[in-house]
Amino acid sequence: AEAAARVSAPLAGDPELLEALGAIARWAAAAGAVPVAEPRSAPAVATTHAFVESDAQSPDADRRPARRDDRPARITVLGGGSIGASAYLIEHLGKRLLLDCGIDSHQRPAPVPPGIDAVILTHAHGDHMGGLPLLLRQQPDVRVYCSKSTKLLAMDQANAAGQFIPGDSVQVRDPGETYRILDGSVELRLHRVAHCLGSCAVRLRFEDGLTIVYSGDLGGRGLRTLRQDEPLPLHGADVILLESTLGDRPP
């Protein structure tokens, strides 16, 4: 219990915390869950950066290379601090992907760096897509991927705000199908979630097998206009970015 209390602020090489995490991994494996490797060092925890390196096994393990790239992935939280301006920068194997590109309640976009290779939108709420027109003006060659409904809603909202999203910059990807993007170096799969029309979670798989799942916004139980959501595609995931705007209160 004392070790668990230090998860949010681990000490360098904390032996008790590593032992506790290792025990959790063994218990999960014994219970039939996806087995994971013993942790090699204390997890890095920071407000804006998280460095990820994992050798977790999964049902996809037989398709993975025997050895992963030695360079860890970098995940940067670009927005945050309040509701809005949702944006996560994923950097791995020379690729830079942006998960969502929103604005906050003061209409300020997330600070997006140059050199973005692709943007994946989870849904068409302004706090997740409102910064896209500015990004496309600054980086017009960026390709955007999302569901068909998200594309149509995002373009309508941008037009209503006097902004512009070039339709040929936004590529529709059907939920439930697996696509290869960025010259085949990344697998992309969208997964429907019951939040708003067209909303999807995102599953990314890199060439070395690293798999990241981003939930986008969740919620919306019992909505008559949406189908019931299905479990997130978490099997084999090394990293899960989970929406938690209302995570500190009862359902």
C-alpha atoms as a PDB file:
ATOM      1  CA  ALA A   1       0.000   0.000   0.000  1.00  0.00           C
ATOM      2  CA  GLU A   2       2.854   2.385   0.784  1.00  0.00           C
ATOM      3  CA  ALA A   3       4.439   1.591  -2.586  1.00  0.00           C
ATOM      4  CA  ALA A   4       1.141   2.162  -4.376  1.00  0.00           C
ATOM      5  CA  ALA A   5       0.914   5.615  -2.823  1.00  0.00           C
ATOM      6  CA  ARG A   6       4.163   6.493  -4.584  1.00  0.00           C
ATOM      7  CA  VAL A   7       2.999   5.546  -8.092  1.00  0.00           C
ATOM      8  CA  SER A   8       2.192   9.178  -8.895  1.00  0.00           C
ATOM      9  CA  ALA A   9       5.615  10.322  -7.649  1.00  0.00           C
ATOM     10  CA  PRO A  10       8.047   7.387  -7.817  1.00  0.00           C
ATOM     11  CA  LEU A  11      11.555   7.569  -6.466  1.00  0.00           C
ATOM     12  CA  ALA A  12      14.383   6.731  -8.840  1.00  0.00           C
ATOM     13  CA  GLY A  13      14.830   2.958  -8.774  1.00  0.00           C
ATOM     14  CA  ASP A  14      12.255   2.592  -5.977  1.00  0.00           C
ATOM     15  CA  PRO A  15      12.646  -1.133  -5.102  1.00  0.00           C
ATOM     16  CA  GLU A  16       9.350  -1.495  -3.215  1.00  0.00           C
ATOM     17  CA  LEU A  17       7.391   0.136  -6.034  1.00  0.00           C
ATOM     18  CA  LEU A  18       9.082  -2.079  -8.623  1.00  0.00           C
ATOM     19  CA  GLU A  19       8.339  -5.143  -6.510  1.00  0.00           C
ATOM     20  CA  ALA A  20       4.677  -4.135  -6.215  1.00  0.00           C
ATOM     21  CA  LEU A  21       4.376  -3.525  -9.961  1.00  0.00           C
ATOM     22  CA  GLY A  22       6.051  -6.847 -10.638  1.00  0.00           C
ATOM     23  CA  ALA A  23       3.601  -8.616  -8.314  1.00  0.00           C
ATOM     24  CA  ILE A  24       0.655  -7.009 -10.113  1.00  0.00           C
ATOM     25  CA  ALA A  25       2.061  -8.232 -13.430  1.00  0.00           C
ATOM     26  CA  ARG A  26       2.408 -11.785 -12.086  1.00  0.00           C
ATOM     27  CA  TRP A  27      -1.110 -11.750 -10.623  1.00  0.00           C
ATOM     28  CA  ALA A  28      -2.540 -10.538 -13.939  1.00  0.00           C
ATOM     29  CA  ALA A  29      -0.723 -13.324 -15.797  1.00  0.00           C
ATOM     30  CA  ALA A  30      -1.923 -15.949 -13.298  1.00  0.00           C
ATOM     31  CA  ALA A  31      -5.508 -14.720 -13.698  1.00  0.00           C
ATOM     32  CA  GLY A  32      -5.345 -15.224 -17.445  1.00  0.00           C
ATOM     33  CA  ALA A  33      -4.964 -11.566 -18.376  1.00  0.00           C
ATOM     34  CA  VAL A  34      -2.458 -10.403 -20.961  1.00  0.00           C
ATOM     35  CA  PRO A  35       0.984 -11.160 -19.455  1.00  0.00           C
ATOM     36  CA  VAL A  36       3.363  -8.235 -19.129  1.00  0.00           C
ATOM     37  CA  ALA A  37       7.076  -8.022 -18.593  1.00  0.00           C
ATOM     38  CA  GLU A  38       8.584  -7.298 -15.202  1.00  0.00           C
ATOM     39  CA  PRO A  39       9.299  -3.538 -14.965  1.00  0.00           C
ATOM     40  CA  ARG A  40      12.977  -2.680 -15.353  1.00  0.00           C
ATOM     41  CA  SER A  41      12.912   0.740 -13.722  1.00  0.00           C
ATOM     42  CA  ALA A  42      10.563   3.142 -11.987  1.00  0.00           C
ATOM     43  CA  PRO A  43       8.035   4.688 -14.389  1.00  0.00           C
ATOM     44  CA  ALA A  44       8.702   8.225 -15.520  1.00  0.00           C
ATOM     45  CA  VAL A  45       5.919  10.542 -14.414  1.00  0.00           C
ATOM     46  CA  ALA A  46       5.724  14.178 -15.493  1.00  0.00           C
ATOM     47  CA  THR A  47       3.045  16.762 -16.046  1.00  0.00           C
ATOM     48  CA  THR A  48       3.735  17.193 -19.744  1.00  0.00           C
ATOM     49  CA  HIS A  49       5.972  14.293 -20.803  1.00  0.00           C
ATOM     50  CA  ALA A  50       5.874  10.525 -20.423  1.00  0.00           C
ATOM     51  CA  PHE A  51       8.571   8.244 -21.799  1.00  0.00           C
ATOM     52  CA  VAL A  52       7.363   4.781 -22.710  1.00  0.00           C
ATOM     53  CA  GLU A  53       9.384   1.628 -23.183  1.00  0.00           C
ATOM     54  CA  SER A  54       7.733  -1.752 -22.874  1.00  0.00           C
ATOM     55  CA  ASP A  55       8.310  -5.343 -23.959  1.00  0.00           C
ATOM     56  CA  ALA A  56       4.774  -6.470 -23.105  1.00  0.00           C
ATOM     57  CA  GLN A  57       3.587  -9.674 -24.743  1.00  0.00           C
ATOM     58  CA  SER A  58       0.226  -9.765 -26.496  1.00  0.00           C
ATOM     59  CA  PRO A  59      -1.838 -11.818 -28.961  1.00  0.00           C
ATOM     60  CA  ASP A  60       0.063  -9.894 -31.665  1.00  0.00           C
ATOM     61  CA  ALA A  61       3.448 -10.911 -30.279  1.00  0.00           C
ATOM     62  CA  ASP A  62       4.096 -13.523 -32.964  1.00  0.00           C
ATOM     63  CA  ARG A  63       3.925 -10.761 -35.605  1.00  0.00           C
ATOM     64  CA  ARG A  64       6.338  -8.483 -33.773  1.00  0.00           C
ATOM     65  CA  PRO A  65      10.081  -8.236 -34.423  1.00  0.00           C
ATOM     66  CA  ALA A  66      12.239 -10.093 -31.939  1.00  0.00           C
ATOM     67  CA  ARG A  67      13.829  -6.871 -30.762  1.00  0.00           C
ATOM     68  CA  ARG A  68      12.276  -3.472 -30.373  1.00  0.00           C
ATOM     69  CA  ASP A  69      13.912  -0.213 -31.247  1.00  0.00           C
ATOM     70  CA  ASP A  70      16.042   0.939 -28.310  1.00  0.00           C
ATOM     71  CA  ARG A  71      14.630   4.465 -28.465  1.00  0.00           C
ATOM     72  CA  PRO A  72      11.573   4.941 -26.229  1.00  0.00           C
ATOM     73  CA  ALA A  73       8.438   6.586 -27.538  1.00  0.00           C
ATOM     74  CA  ARG A  74       7.690  10.087 -26.342  1.00  0.00           C
ATOM     75  CA  ILE A  75       4.160  11.222 -25.496  1.00  0.00           C
ATOM     76  CA  THR A  76       3.683  14.945 -24.945  1.00  0.00           C
ATOM     77  CA  VAL A  77       0.486  16.427 -23.515  1.00  0.00           C
ATOM     78  CA  LEU A  78       0.125  19.680 -25.456  1.00  0.00           C
ATOM     79  CA  GLY A  79      -3.155  20.923 -23.970  1.00  0.00           C
ATOM     80  CA  GLY A  80      -4.697  20.371 -20.572  1.00  0.00           C
ATOM     81  CA  GLY A  81      -4.981  22.509 -17.474  1.00  0.00           C
ATOM     82  CA  SER A  82      -8.718  22.894 -18.064  1.00  0.00           C
ATOM     83  CA  ILE A  83     -11.410  21.371 -20.231  1.00  0.00           C
ATOM     84  CA  GLY A  84     -10.397  21.835 -23.829  1.00  0.00           C
ATOM     85  CA  ALA A  85      -7.399  22.084 -26.160  1.00  0.00           C
ATOM     86  CA  SER A  86      -7.004  18.298 -26.132  1.00  0.00           C
ATOM     87  CA  ALA A  87      -3.901  17.270 -28.081  1.00  0.00           C
ATOM     88  CA  TYR A  88      -1.308  14.525 -27.608  1.00  0.00           C
ATOM     89  CA  LEU A  89       1.918  14.381 -29.607  1.00  0.00           C
ATOM     90  CA  ILE A  90       3.238  10.847 -30.232  1.00  0.00           C
ATOM     91  CA  GLU A  91       6.866  10.632 -31.384  1.00  0.00           C
ATOM     92  CA  HIS A  92       8.315   7.248 -32.301  1.00  0.00           C
ATOM     93  CA  LEU A  93      10.633   5.831 -34.972  1.00  0.00           C
ATOM     94  CA  GLY A  94      10.951   9.212 -36.631  1.00  0.00           C
ATOM     95  CA  LYS A  95       7.189   9.783 -36.910  1.00  0.00           C
ATOM     96  CA  ARG A  96       5.206  12.585 -35.234  1.00  0.00           C
ATOM     97  CA  LEU A  97       1.480  11.966 -34.880  1.00  0.00           C
ATOM     98  CA  LEU A  98      -1.022  14.302 -33.248  1.00  0.00           C
ATOM     99  CA  LEU A  99      -4.044  12.809 -31.494  1.00  0.00           C
ATOM    100  CA  ASP A 100      -6.740  15.515 -31.610  1.00  0.00           C
ATOM    101  CA  CYS A 101      -6.171  19.241 -32.042  1.00  0.00           C
ATOM    102  CA  GLY A 102      -8.598  21.234 -29.919  1.00  0.00           C
ATOM    103  CA  ILE A 103      -9.188  24.677 -28.470  1.00  0.00           C
ATOM    104  CA  ASP A 104      -9.980  25.586 -24.875  1.00  0.00           C
ATOM    105  CA  SER A 105     -12.889  27.551 -23.437  1.00  0.00           C
ATOM    106  CA  HIS A 106     -11.116  30.819 -24.371  1.00  0.00           C
ATOM    107  CA  GLN A 107     -10.754  29.716 -28.013  1.00  0.00           C
ATOM    108  CA  ARG A 108      -7.021  29.136 -27.586  1.00  0.00           C
ATOM    109  CA  PRO A 109      -5.606  26.196 -29.528  1.00  0.00           C
ATOM    110  CA  ALA A 110      -3.139  23.685 -28.135  1.00  0.00           C
ATOM    111  CA  PRO A 111       0.459  24.727 -28.951  1.00  0.00           C
ATOM    112  CA  VAL A 112       1.323  22.332 -31.778  1.00  0.00           C
ATOM    113  CA  PRO A 113       4.989  22.100 -32.843  1.00  0.00           C
ATOM    114  CA  PRO A 114       6.079  21.993 -36.500  1.00  0.00           C
ATOM    115  CA  GLY A 115       6.864  18.815 -38.385  1.00  0.00           C
ATOM    116  CA  ILE A 116       3.616  16.919 -37.731  1.00  0.00           C
ATOM    117  CA  ASP A 117       3.219  13.905 -40.037  1.00  0.00           C
ATOM    118  CA  ALA A 118      -0.457  13.170 -39.398  1.00  0.00           C
ATOM    119  CA  VAL A 119      -3.418  14.114 -37.213  1.00  0.00           C
ATOM    120  CA  ILE A 120      -6.037  11.634 -35.992  1.00  0.00           C
ATOM    121  CA  LEU A 121      -9.305  13.161 -34.773  1.00  0.00           C
ATOM    122  CA  THR A 122     -11.445  11.216 -32.322  1.00  0.00           C
ATOM    123  CA  HIS A 123     -14.577  13.354 -32.724  1.00  0.00           C
ATOM    124  CA  ALA A 124     -15.916  16.736 -33.840  1.00  0.00           C
ATOM    125  CA  HIS A 125     -16.248  18.679 -30.592  1.00  0.00           C
ATOM    126  CA  GLY A 126     -14.353  21.979 -30.592  1.00  0.00           C
ATOM    127  CA  ASP A 127     -12.162  21.018 -27.638  1.00  0.00           C
ATOM    128  CA  HIS A 128     -10.776  18.196 -29.801  1.00  0.00           C
ATOM    129  CA  MET A 129     -10.810  19.663 -33.343  1.00  0.00           C
ATOM    130  CA  GLY A 130     -11.160  23.452 -33.044  1.00  0.00           C
ATOM    131  CA  GLY A 131      -7.435  24.056 -33.597  1.00  0.00           C
ATOM    132  CA  LEU A 132      -7.323  22.089 -36.837  1.00  0.00           C
ATOM    133  CA  PRO A 133      -7.933  25.053 -39.232  1.00  0.00           C
ATOM    134  CA  LEU A 134      -4.966  26.938 -37.743  1.00  0.00           C
ATOM    135  CA  LEU A 135      -2.755  23.849 -37.880  1.00  0.00           C
ATOM    136  CA  LEU A 136      -3.596  23.250 -41.540  1.00  0.00           C
ATOM    137  CA  ARG A 137      -2.793  26.877 -42.375  1.00  0.00           C
ATOM    138  CA  GLN A 138       0.584  26.516 -40.682  1.00  0.00           C
ATOM    139  CA  GLN A 139       1.296  22.981 -41.953  1.00  0.00           C
ATOM    140  CA  PRO A 140      -0.805  22.503 -45.117  1.00  0.00           C
ATOM    141  CA  ASP A 141       0.768  19.158 -46.070  1.00  0.00           C
ATOM    142  CA  VAL A 142      -0.440  17.394 -42.905  1.00  0.00           C
ATOM    143  CA  ARG A 143      -2.937  14.590 -43.508  1.00  0.00           C
ATOM    144  CA  VAL A 144      -5.895  14.229 -41.136  1.00  0.00           C
ATOM    145  CA  TYR A 145      -7.656  10.907 -40.469  1.00  0.00           C
ATOM    146  CA  CYS A 146     -11.087  10.407 -38.879  1.00  0.00           C
ATOM    147  CA  SER A 147     -14.504   8.832 -39.399  1.00  0.00           C
ATOM    148  CA  LYS A 148     -16.821  10.167 -42.121  1.00  0.00           C
ATOM    149  CA  SER A 149     -19.247  11.752 -39.632  1.00  0.00           C
ATOM    150  CA  THR A 150     -16.385  13.442 -37.791  1.00  0.00           C
ATOM    151  CA  LYS A 151     -15.077  14.926 -41.055  1.00  0.00           C
ATOM    152  CA  LEU A 152     -18.460  16.350 -42.057  1.00  0.00           C
ATOM    153  CA  LEU A 153     -19.212  17.769 -38.597  1.00  0.00           C
ATOM    154  CA  ALA A 154     -15.717  19.236 -38.198  1.00  0.00           C
ATOM    155  CA  MET A 155     -15.880  20.996 -41.572  1.00  0.00           C
ATOM    156  CA  ASP A 156     -19.372  22.357 -40.828  1.00  0.00           C
ATOM    157  CA  GLN A 157     -18.282  23.721 -37.446  1.00  0.00           C
ATOM    158  CA  ALA A 158     -15.143  25.302 -38.901  1.00  0.00           C
ATOM    159  CA  ASN A 159     -17.184  26.992 -41.634  1.00  0.00           C
ATOM    160  CA  ALA A 160     -19.709  28.266 -39.082  1.00  0.00           C
ATOM    161  CA  ALA A 161     -16.833  29.860 -37.149  1.00  0.00           C
ATOM    162  CA  GLY A 162     -15.447  31.539 -40.254  1.00  0.00           C
ATOM    163  CA  GLN A 163     -12.584  29.046 -40.478  1.00  0.00           C
ATOM    164  CA  PHE A 164     -11.732  26.620 -43.268  1.00  0.00           C
ATOM    165  CA  ILE A 165     -10.701  22.966 -43.362  1.00  0.00           C
ATOM    166  CA  PRO A 166      -9.668  21.758 -46.855  1.00  0.00           C
ATOM    167  CA  GLY A 167     -11.724  18.666 -47.583  1.00  0.00           C
ATOM    168  CA  ASP A 168      -8.895  16.935 -49.431  1.00  0.00           C
ATOM    169  CA  SER A 169      -6.681  17.186 -46.351  1.00  0.00           C
ATOM    170  CA  VAL A 170      -9.071  15.013 -44.314  1.00  0.00           C
ATOM    171  CA  GLN A 171      -9.049  11.301 -45.132  1.00  0.00           C
ATOM    172  CA  VAL A 172     -12.029   9.188 -44.047  1.00  0.00           C
ATOM    173  CA  ARG A 173     -11.258   5.891 -42.324  1.00  0.00           C
ATOM    174  CA  ASP A 174     -14.057   3.473 -41.478  1.00  0.00           C
ATOM    175  CA  PRO A 175     -14.244   2.306 -37.831  1.00  0.00           C
ATOM    176  CA  GLY A 176     -13.427  -1.360 -37.390  1.00  0.00           C
ATOM    177  CA  GLU A 177     -11.018  -1.511 -40.338  1.00  0.00           C
ATOM    178  CA  THR A 178      -7.216  -1.492 -40.113  1.00  0.00           C
ATOM    179  CA  TYR A 179      -5.336   0.934 -42.362  1.00  0.00           C
ATOM    180  CA  ARG A 180      -1.657   1.588 -42.990  1.00  0.00           C
ATOM    181  CA  ILE A 181      -0.689   5.253 -42.999  1.00  0.00           C
ATOM    182  CA  LEU A 182       2.570   7.197 -43.394  1.00  0.00           C
ATOM    183  CA  ASP A 183       3.918   4.955 -46.159  1.00  0.00           C
ATOM    184  CA  GLY A 184       2.785   1.856 -44.317  1.00  0.00           C
ATOM    185  CA  SER A 185       4.879   2.532 -41.216  1.00  0.00           C
ATOM    186  CA  VAL A 186       1.901   2.851 -38.832  1.00  0.00           C
ATOM    187  CA  GLU A 187      -1.281   0.797 -38.537  1.00  0.00           C
ATOM    188  CA  LEU A 188      -4.380   2.838 -37.683  1.00  0.00           C
ATOM    189  CA  ARG A 189      -7.684   1.424 -36.463  1.00  0.00           C
ATOM    190  CA  LEU A 190     -10.674   3.492 -35.313  1.00  0.00           C
ATOM    191  CA  HIS A 191     -13.145   2.037 -32.801  1.00  0.00           C
ATOM    192  CA  ARG A 192     -16.631   3.490 -32.286  1.00  0.00           C
ATOM    193  CA  VAL A 193     -17.424   4.927 -28.852  1.00  0.00           C
ATOM    194  CA  ALA A 194     -20.761   6.322 -27.655  1.00  0.00           C
ATOM    195  CA  HIS A 195     -19.873   9.973 -27.096  1.00  0.00           C
ATOM    196  CA  CYS A 196     -21.222  11.836 -30.126  1.00  0.00           C
ATOM    197  CA  LEU A 197     -21.927  11.115 -33.773  1.00  0.00           C
ATOM    198  CA  GLY A 198     -18.787   9.723 -35.404  1.00  0.00           C
ATOM    199  CA  SER A 199     -16.735   9.560 -32.186  1.00  0.00           C
ATOM    200  CA  CYS A 200     -14.012   6.911 -32.103  1.00  0.00           C
ATOM    201  CA  ALA A 201     -11.149   5.642 -30.018  1.00  0.00           C
ATOM    202  CA  VAL A 202      -7.789   5.290 -31.795  1.00  0.00           C
ATOM    203  CA  ARG A 203      -5.449   2.306 -31.915  1.00  0.00           C
ATOM    204  CA  LEU A 204      -1.949   2.817 -33.357  1.00  0.00           C
ATOM    205  CA  ARG A 205       0.643   0.122 -33.998  1.00  0.00           C
ATOM    206  CA  PHE A 206       4.172   1.058 -35.041  1.00  0.00           C
ATOM    207  CA  GLU A 207       6.655  -0.985 -37.069  1.00  0.00           C
ATOM    208  CA  ASP A 208       8.386  -2.317 -33.950  1.00  0.00           C
ATOM    209  CA  GLY A 209       5.058  -3.488 -32.503  1.00  0.00           C
ATOM    210  CA  LEU A 210       4.544  -0.668 -30.013  1.00  0.00           C
ATOM    211  CA  THR A 211       0.761  -0.311 -29.655  1.00  0.00           C
ATOM    212  CA  ILE A 212      -0.969   2.782 -28.281  1.00  0.00           C
ATOM    213  CA  VAL A 213      -4.702   3.131 -27.603  1.00  0.00           C
ATOM    214  CA  TYR A 214      -6.243   6.581 -27.143  1.00  0.00           C
ATOM    215  CA  SER A 215      -9.840   6.606 -25.913  1.00  0.00           C
ATOM    216  CA  GLY A 216     -10.799  10.144 -26.908  1.00  0.00           C
ATOM    217  CA  ASP A 217     -13.836  11.281 -24.933  1.00  0.00           C
ATOM    218  CA  LEU A 218     -16.051   8.596 -23.423  1.00  0.00           C
ATOM    219  CA  GLY A 219     -19.536   8.726 -21.913  1.00  0.00           C
ATOM    220  CA  GLY A 220     -22.987   8.873 -23.359  1.00  0.00           C
ATOM    221  CA  ARG A 221     -24.689   5.825 -21.861  1.00  0.00           C
ATOM    222  CA  GLY A 222     -28.317   5.464 -22.807  1.00  0.00           C
ATOM    223  CA  LEU A 223     -28.243   8.043 -25.609  1.00  0.00           C
ATOM    224  CA  ARG A 224     -31.062   7.227 -28.017  1.00  0.00           C
ATOM    225  CA  THR A 225     -29.158   8.640 -30.998  1.00  0.00           C
ATOM    226  CA  LEU A 226     -26.093   6.397 -30.570  1.00  0.00           C
ATOM    227  CA  ARG A 227     -25.468   2.699 -30.505  1.00  0.00           C
ATOM    228  CA  GLN A 228     -24.253   1.263 -27.217  1.00  0.00           C
ATOM    229  CA  ASP A 229     -20.482   1.499 -26.999  1.00  0.00           C
ATOM    230  CA  GLU A 230     -18.337  -1.646 -27.087  1.00  0.00           C
ATOM    231  CA  PRO A 231     -15.283  -2.400 -24.925  1.00  0.00           C
ATOM    232  CA  LEU A 232     -12.183  -0.483 -25.952  1.00  0.00           C
ATOM    233  CA  PRO A 233      -9.642  -2.511 -28.019  1.00  0.00           C
ATOM    234  CA  LEU A 234      -7.099  -2.758 -25.226  1.00  0.00           C
ATOM    235  CA  HIS A 235      -5.721  -6.254 -25.878  1.00  0.00           C
ATOM    236  CA  GLY A 236      -2.000  -6.140 -26.565  1.00  0.00           C
ATOM    237  CA  ALA A 237      -1.784  -2.413 -25.872  1.00  0.00           C
ATOM    238  CA  ASP A 238       1.494  -1.151 -24.399  1.00  0.00           C
ATOM    239  CA  VAL A 239       0.163   2.344 -23.641  1.00  0.00           C
ATOM    240  CA  ILE A 240      -3.389   3.530 -22.918  1.00  0.00           C
ATOM    241  CA  LEU A 241      -4.299   7.233 -22.977  1.00  0.00           C
ATOM    242  CA  LEU A 242      -7.633   7.350 -21.181  1.00  0.00           C
ATOM    243  CA  GLU A 243      -9.981  10.335 -21.025  1.00  0.00           C
ATOM    244  CA  SER A 244     -10.663  11.320 -17.401  1.00  0.00           C
ATOM    245  CA  THR A 245     -12.322  14.734 -17.454  1.00  0.00           C
ATOM    246  CA  LEU A 246     -14.996  13.502 -15.033  1.00  0.00           C
ATOM    247  CA  GLY A 247     -12.952  10.655 -13.590  1.00  0.00           C
ATOM    248  CA  ASP A 248     -12.955  11.997 -10.031  1.00  0.00           C
ATOM    249  CA  ARG A 249     -16.707  11.762  -9.413  1.00  0.00           C
ATOM    250  CA  PRO A 250     -19.409   9.073  -9.423  1.00  0.00           C
ATOM    251  CA  PRO A 251     -21.000   8.075 -12.767  1.00  0.00           C
END
